[in-house]
mmCIF file of C-alpha atoms in Angstrom:
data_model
loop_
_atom_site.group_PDB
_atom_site.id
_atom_site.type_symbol
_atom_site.label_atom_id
_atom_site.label_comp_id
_atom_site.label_asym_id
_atom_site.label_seq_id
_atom_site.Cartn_x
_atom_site.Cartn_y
_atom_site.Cartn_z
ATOM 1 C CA UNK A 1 3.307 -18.170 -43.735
ATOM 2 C CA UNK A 2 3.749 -21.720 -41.836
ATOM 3 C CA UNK A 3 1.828 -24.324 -43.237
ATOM 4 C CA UNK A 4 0.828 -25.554 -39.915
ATOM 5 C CA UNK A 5 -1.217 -23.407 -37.412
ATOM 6 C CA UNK A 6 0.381 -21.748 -34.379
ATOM 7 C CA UNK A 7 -0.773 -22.383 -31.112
ATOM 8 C CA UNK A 8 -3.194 -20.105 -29.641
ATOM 9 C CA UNK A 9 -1.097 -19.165 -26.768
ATOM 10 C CA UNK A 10 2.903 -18.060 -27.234
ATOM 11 C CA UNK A 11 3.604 -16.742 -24.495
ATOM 12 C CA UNK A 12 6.907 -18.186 -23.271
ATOM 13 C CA UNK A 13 5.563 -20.131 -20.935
ATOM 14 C CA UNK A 14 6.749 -23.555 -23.136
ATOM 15 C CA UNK A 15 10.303 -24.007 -24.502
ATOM 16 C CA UNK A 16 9.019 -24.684 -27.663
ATOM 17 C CA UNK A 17 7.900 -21.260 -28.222
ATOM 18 C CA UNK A 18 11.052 -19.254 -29.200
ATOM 19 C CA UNK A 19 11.459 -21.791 -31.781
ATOM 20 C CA UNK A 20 7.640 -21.734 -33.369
ATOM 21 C CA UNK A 21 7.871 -17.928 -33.216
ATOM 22 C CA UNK A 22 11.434 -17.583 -34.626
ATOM 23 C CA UNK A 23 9.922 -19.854 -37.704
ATOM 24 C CA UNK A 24 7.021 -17.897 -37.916
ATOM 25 C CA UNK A 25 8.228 -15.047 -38.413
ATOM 26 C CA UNK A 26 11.018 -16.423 -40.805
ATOM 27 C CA UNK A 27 8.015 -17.547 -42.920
ATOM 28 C CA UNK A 28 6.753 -14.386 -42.678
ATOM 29 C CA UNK A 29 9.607 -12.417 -43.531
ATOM 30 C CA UNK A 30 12.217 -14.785 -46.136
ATOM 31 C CA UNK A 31 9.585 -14.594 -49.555
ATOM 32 C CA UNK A 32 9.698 -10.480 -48.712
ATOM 33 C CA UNK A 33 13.884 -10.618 -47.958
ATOM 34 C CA UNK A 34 15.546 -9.542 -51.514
ATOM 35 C CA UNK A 35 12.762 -6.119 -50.884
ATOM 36 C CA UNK A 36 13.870 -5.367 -46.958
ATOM 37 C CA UNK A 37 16.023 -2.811 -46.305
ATOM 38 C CA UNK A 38 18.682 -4.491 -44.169
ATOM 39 C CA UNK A 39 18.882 -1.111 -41.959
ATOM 40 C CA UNK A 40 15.146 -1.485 -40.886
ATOM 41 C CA UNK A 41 14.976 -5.290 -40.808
ATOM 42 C CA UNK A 42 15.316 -5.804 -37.144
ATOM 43 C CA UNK A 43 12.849 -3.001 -36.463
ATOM 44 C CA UNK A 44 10.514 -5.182 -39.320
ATOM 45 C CA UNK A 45 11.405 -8.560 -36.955
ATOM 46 C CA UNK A 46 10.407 -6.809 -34.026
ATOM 47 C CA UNK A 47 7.070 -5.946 -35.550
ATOM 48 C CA UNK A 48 5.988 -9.213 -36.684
ATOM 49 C CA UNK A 49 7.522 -11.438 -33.511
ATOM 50 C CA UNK A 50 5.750 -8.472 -31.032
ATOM 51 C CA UNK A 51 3.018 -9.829 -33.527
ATOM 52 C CA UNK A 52 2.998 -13.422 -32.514
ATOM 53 C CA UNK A 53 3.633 -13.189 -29.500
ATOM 54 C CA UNK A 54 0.538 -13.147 -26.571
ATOM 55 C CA UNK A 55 0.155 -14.235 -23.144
ATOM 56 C CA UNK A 56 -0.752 -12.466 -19.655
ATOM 57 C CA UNK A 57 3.136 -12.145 -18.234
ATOM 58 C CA UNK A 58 4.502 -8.941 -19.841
ATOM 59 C CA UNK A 59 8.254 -10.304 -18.961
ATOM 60 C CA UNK A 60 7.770 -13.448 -20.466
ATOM 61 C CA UNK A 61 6.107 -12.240 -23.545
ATOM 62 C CA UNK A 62 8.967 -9.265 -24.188
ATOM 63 C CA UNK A 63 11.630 -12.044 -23.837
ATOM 64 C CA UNK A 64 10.193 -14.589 -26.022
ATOM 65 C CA UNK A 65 10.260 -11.295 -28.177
ATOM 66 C CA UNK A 66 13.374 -10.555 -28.429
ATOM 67 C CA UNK A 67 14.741 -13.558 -28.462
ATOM 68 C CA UNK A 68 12.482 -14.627 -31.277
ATOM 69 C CA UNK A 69 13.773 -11.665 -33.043
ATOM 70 C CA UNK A 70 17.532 -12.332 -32.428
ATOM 71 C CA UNK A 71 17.392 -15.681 -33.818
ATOM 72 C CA UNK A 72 14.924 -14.374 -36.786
ATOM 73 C CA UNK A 73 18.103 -11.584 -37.600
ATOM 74 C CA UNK A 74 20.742 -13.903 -37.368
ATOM 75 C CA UNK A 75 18.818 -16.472 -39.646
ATOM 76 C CA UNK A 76 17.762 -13.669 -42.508
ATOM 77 C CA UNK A 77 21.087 -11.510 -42.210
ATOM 78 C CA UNK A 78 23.564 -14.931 -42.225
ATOM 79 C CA UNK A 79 22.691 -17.841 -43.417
ATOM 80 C CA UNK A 80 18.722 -17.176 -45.578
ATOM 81 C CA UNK A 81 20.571 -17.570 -49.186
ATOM 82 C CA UNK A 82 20.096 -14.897 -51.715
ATOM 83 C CA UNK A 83 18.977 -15.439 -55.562
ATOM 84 C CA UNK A 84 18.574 -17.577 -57.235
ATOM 85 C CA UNK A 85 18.003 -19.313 -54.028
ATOM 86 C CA UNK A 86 14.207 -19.160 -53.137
ATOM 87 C CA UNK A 87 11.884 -19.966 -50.541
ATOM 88 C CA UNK A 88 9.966 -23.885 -51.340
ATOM 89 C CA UNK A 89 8.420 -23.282 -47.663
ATOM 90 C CA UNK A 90 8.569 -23.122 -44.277
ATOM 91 C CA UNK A 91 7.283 -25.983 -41.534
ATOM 92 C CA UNK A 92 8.314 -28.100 -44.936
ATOM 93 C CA UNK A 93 6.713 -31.497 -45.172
ATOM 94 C CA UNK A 94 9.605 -34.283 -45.598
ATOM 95 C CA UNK A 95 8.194 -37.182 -45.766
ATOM 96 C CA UNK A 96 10.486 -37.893 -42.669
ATOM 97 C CA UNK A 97 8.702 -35.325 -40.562
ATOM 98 C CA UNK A 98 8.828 -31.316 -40.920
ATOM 99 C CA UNK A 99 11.882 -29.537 -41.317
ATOM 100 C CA UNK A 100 11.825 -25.266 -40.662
ATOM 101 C CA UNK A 101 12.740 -23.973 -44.254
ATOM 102 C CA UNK A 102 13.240 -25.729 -47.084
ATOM 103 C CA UNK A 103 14.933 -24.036 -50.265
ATOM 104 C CA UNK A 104 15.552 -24.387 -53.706
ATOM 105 C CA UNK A 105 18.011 -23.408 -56.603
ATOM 106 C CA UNK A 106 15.698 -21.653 -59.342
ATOM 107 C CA UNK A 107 18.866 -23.010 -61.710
ATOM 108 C CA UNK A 108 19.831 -26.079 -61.179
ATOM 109 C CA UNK A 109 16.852 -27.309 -59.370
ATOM 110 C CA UNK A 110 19.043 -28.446 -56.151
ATOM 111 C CA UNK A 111 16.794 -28.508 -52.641
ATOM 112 C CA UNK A 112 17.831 -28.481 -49.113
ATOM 113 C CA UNK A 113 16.727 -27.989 -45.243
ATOM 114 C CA UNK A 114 17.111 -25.972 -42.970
ATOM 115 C CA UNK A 115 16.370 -27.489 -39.528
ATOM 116 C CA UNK A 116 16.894 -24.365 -37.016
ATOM 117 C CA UNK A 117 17.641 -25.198 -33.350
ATOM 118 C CA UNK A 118 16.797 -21.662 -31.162
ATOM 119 C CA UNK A 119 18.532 -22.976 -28.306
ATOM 120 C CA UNK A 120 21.497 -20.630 -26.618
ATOM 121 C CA UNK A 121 23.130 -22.804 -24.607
ATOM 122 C CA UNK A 122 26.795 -23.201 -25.345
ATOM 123 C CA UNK A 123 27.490 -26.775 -26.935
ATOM 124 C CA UNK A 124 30.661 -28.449 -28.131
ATOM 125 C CA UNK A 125 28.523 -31.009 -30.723
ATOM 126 C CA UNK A 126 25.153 -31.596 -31.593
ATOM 127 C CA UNK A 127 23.402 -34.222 -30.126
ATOM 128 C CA UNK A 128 22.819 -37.657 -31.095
ATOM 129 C CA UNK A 129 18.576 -37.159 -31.331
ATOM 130 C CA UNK A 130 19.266 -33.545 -33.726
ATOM 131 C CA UNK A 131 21.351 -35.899 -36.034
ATOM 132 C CA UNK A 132 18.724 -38.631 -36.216
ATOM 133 C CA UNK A 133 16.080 -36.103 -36.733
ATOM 134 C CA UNK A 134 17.918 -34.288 -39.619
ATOM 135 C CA UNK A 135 18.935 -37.638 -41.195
ATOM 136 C CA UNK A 136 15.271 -38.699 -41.149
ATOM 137 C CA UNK A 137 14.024 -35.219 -42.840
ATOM 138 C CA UNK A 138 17.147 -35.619 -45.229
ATOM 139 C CA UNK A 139 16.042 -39.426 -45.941
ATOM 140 C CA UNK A 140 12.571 -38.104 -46.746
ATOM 141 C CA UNK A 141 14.207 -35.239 -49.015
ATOM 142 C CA UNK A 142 16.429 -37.871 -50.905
ATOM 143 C CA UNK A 143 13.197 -39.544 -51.523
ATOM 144 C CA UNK A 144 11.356 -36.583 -52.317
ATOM 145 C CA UNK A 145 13.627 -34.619 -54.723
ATOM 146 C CA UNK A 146 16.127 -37.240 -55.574
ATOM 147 C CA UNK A 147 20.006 -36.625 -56.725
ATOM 148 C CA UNK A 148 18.469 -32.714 -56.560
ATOM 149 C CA UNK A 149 18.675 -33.534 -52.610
ATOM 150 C CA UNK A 150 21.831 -31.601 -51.216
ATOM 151 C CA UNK A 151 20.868 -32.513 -47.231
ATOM 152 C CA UNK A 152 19.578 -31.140 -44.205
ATOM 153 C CA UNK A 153 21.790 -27.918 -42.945
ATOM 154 C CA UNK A 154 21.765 -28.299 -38.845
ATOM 155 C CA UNK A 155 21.956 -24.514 -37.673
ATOM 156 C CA UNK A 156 22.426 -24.532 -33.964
ATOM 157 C CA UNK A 157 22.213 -21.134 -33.054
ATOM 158 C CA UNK A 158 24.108 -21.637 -29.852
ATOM 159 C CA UNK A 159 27.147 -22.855 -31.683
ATOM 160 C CA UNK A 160 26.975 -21.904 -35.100
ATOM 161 C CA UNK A 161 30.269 -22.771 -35.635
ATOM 162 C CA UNK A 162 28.726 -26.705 -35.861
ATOM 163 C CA UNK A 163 26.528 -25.705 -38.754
ATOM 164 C CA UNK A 164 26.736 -28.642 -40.097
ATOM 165 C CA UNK A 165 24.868 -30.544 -43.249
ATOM 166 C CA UNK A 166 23.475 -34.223 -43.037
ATOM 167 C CA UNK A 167 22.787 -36.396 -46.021
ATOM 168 C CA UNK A 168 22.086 -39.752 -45.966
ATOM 169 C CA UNK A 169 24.415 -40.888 -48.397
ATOM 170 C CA UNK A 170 27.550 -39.376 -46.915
ATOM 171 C CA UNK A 171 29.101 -38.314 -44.060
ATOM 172 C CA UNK A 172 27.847 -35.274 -41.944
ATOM 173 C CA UNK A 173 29.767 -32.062 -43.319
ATOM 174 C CA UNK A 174 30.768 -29.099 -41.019
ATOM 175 C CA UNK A 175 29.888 -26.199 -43.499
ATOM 176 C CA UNK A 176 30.859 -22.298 -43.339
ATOM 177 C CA UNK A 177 28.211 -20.808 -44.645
ATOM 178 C CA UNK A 178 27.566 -17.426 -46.748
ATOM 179 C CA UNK A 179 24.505 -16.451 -47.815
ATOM 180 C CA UNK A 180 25.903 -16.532 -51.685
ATOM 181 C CA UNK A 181 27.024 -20.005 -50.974
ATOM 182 C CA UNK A 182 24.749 -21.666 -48.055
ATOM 183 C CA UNK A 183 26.320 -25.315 -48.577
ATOM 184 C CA UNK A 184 30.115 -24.072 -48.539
ATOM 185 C CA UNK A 185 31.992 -26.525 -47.021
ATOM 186 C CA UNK A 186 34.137 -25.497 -43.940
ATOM 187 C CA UNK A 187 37.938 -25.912 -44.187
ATOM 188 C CA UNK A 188 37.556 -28.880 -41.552
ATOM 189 C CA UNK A 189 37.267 -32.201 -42.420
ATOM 190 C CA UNK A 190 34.061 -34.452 -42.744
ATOM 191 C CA UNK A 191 33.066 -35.853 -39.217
ATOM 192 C CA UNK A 192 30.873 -38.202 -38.159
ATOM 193 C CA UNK A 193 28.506 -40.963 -39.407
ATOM 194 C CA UNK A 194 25.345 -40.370 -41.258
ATOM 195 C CA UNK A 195 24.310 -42.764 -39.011
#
C-alpha cells in the first residue's frame, strides 16, 4: 500500500489523479506480482483501480479507470523487474522528495527509482522540471543508499522510448528496459547533463 494517504475524492476531476491511482494500485498489486497470473492481471487492475476510484460523474470516474489501469498494465507487464528484484516501497521517501517505486536487488543490495509520469501526450524529450525532480530524488538516494544507488529511472509513459535513468554522478542514460534487466542501457549514447 502507499505510505501516504489518498485523497478522499479521485474522481478525475484533478490531473493528478490518474497518476495517484496508477501508483496506488501499483502498490497494491507489485509485492503480489511473481503470484498473478499474467492472463487475469488486467481483469485484477481493473478491480482494484474500479476500487479507488469515486466521484459523482460516471464518465469521469470510468476514464480515470481505465486509464489508471492502462498505465498500471504497462508498468507491471514491462518494466516492474522480476526476482531477485523486490519491492522497498511505493510513494518512497528520498530524502529529496517522494519518488513512485523504489526497488532493490535482494543480491547485491543495489536500489533504484522509479519516478512514473501517467501523462499520454506525445513528447520528443522530457522536460527540464522531470529532470530536476528525478536528480533531486536520485541526490537523496545517493545519500541514502550510497555506491548501492543505481539512479532514478524516468518512465514517461507517453514516450517510453525516453525511459531514461538519472544519477547524479553521471550523465542521464537512455535505457531499454526488460523486466530481467530494468537498468539495461539502450544502444544510444549517453545524453544530457545531470544537471
Amino acid at each position: 500500500m502507499p505510505s501516504l494517504a489518498l485523497p478522499k475524492e479521485l474522481s478525475g476531476y484533478r490531473p493528478q489523479d490518474v497518476g495517484l491511482v496508477t501508483h496506488a494500485a501499483i502498490a497494491i498489486l507489485a509485492p503480489a506480482l511473481p503470484g498473478l497470473d499474467p492472463v487475469t492481471l488486467p481483469e485484477r487492475v481493473l478491480d482494484i483501480t474500479g476500487a479507488l476510484v469515486n466521484g459523482d460523474n460516471h464518465n469521469r470516474r470510468r476514464v480515470l479507470m481505465l486509464t489508471a489501469a492502462g498505465h498500471v498494465c504497462t508498468y507491471l507487464r514491462r518494466f516492474a523487474p522480476t526476482a531477485p528484484w523486490e519491492l522497498l516501497g511505493c510513494e518512497f521517501d528520498t530524502g529529496g522528495g517522494r519518488t513512485d517505486v523504489a526497488w532493490r536487488h535482494t543480491e547485491t543490495g543495489v536500489v533504484f527509482f522509479d519516478e512514473i509520469k501517467t501523462h499520454n501526450r506525445s513528447i520528443s524529450q522530457i522536460s527540464d522540471r522531470v529532470i530536476a525532480q528525478a536528480n533531486r530524488q536520485a541526490v537523496g538516494g545517493m545519500e541514502q543508499f550510497g555506491d548501492l544507488f543505481a539512479g532514478v529511472r524516468i518512465l514517461p509513459f507517453g514516450a517510453l522510448h525516453l525511459v531514461t535513468l538519472a544519477h547524479p554522478a553521471s550523465k542521464r542514460i537512455l535505457l531499454s528496459p526488460t523486466q530481467a534487466e530494468p537498468l539495461r542501457q539502450s544502444d544510444a549514447s549517453t545524453h544530457g547533463s545531470s544537471s
